[in-house]
C-alpha positions as a printed Julia matrix, in Angstrom:
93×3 Matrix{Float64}:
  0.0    0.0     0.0
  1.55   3.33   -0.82
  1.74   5.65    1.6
  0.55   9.29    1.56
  3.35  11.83    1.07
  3.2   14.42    3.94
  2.33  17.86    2.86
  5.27  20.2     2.86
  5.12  23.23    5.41
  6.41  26.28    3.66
  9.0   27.83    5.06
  9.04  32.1     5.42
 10.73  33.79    3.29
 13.47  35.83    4.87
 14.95  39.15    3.37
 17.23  38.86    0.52
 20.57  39.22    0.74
 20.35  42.77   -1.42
 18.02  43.41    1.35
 20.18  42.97    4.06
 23.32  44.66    1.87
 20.19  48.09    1.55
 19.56  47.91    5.19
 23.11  47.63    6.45
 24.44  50.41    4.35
 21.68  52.44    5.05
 22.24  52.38    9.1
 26.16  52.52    8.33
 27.89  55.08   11.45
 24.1   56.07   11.94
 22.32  56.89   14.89
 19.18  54.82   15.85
 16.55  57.88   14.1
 19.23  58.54   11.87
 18.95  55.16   10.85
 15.28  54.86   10.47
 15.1   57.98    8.23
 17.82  56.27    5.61
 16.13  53.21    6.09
 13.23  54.65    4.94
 14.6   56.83    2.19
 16.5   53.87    0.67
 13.25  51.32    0.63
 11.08  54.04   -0.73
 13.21  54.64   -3.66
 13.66  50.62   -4.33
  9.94  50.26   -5.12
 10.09  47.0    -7.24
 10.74  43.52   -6.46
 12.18  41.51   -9.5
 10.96  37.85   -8.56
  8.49  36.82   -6.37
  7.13  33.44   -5.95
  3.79  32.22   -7.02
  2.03  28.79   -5.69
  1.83  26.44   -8.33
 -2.28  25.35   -8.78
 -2.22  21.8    -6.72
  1.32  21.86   -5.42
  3.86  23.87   -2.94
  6.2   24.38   -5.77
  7.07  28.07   -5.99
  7.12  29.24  -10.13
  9.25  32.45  -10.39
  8.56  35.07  -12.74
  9.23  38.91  -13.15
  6.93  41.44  -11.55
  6.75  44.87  -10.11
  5.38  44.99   -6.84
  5.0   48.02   -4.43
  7.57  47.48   -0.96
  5.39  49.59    1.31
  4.03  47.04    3.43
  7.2   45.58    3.96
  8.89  49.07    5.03
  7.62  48.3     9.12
  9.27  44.63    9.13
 12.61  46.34    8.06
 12.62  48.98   10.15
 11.96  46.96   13.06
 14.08  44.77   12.03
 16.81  47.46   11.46
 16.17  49.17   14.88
 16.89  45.65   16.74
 20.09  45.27   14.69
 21.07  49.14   15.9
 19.99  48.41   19.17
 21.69  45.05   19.14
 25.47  46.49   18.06
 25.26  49.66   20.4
 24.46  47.28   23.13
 26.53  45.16   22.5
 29.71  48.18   22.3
């Protein structure tokens, strides 16, 4: 009897490495609200994502394909993200 495969959990999707690079360089010898501001600036002027993933109809298979998506959303999730990394270093000084 074969058995049933187990359905595959999706992992989240962390940021991207360019995203990380963006977020470093933007709090770079930065103050904490120094750092939010460039933070800011530099996601607001990035306002396109290149390749997002798309379920597959019937599977958990991610297709890839070009698209320009608004990064608004995601702005709060960096910043916070950005102000625990600040927080983290000058703590840690």
């Amino acid at each position: 009897m074969a058995h049933a495969e187990a359905p595959r959990r999706r992992l989240p999707m962390g940021p991207t490495p360019e995203q990380v690079a963006t977020v470093l360089a933007a709090i770079a010898g930065k103050t904490l609200e120094e750092a939010n501001v460039a933070i800011k600036q530099a996601i607001s002027q990035r306002a396109e994502v290149r390749m997002v993933g798309r379920r597959v109809a019937g599977s958990e298979e991610l297709e890839r394909f070009p698209v320009t998506r608004d990064l608004r959303p995601l702005r709060a999730n960096v910043i916070v993200s950005a102000e625990g990394l600040v927080e983290s270093i000058s703590n840690f000084g």
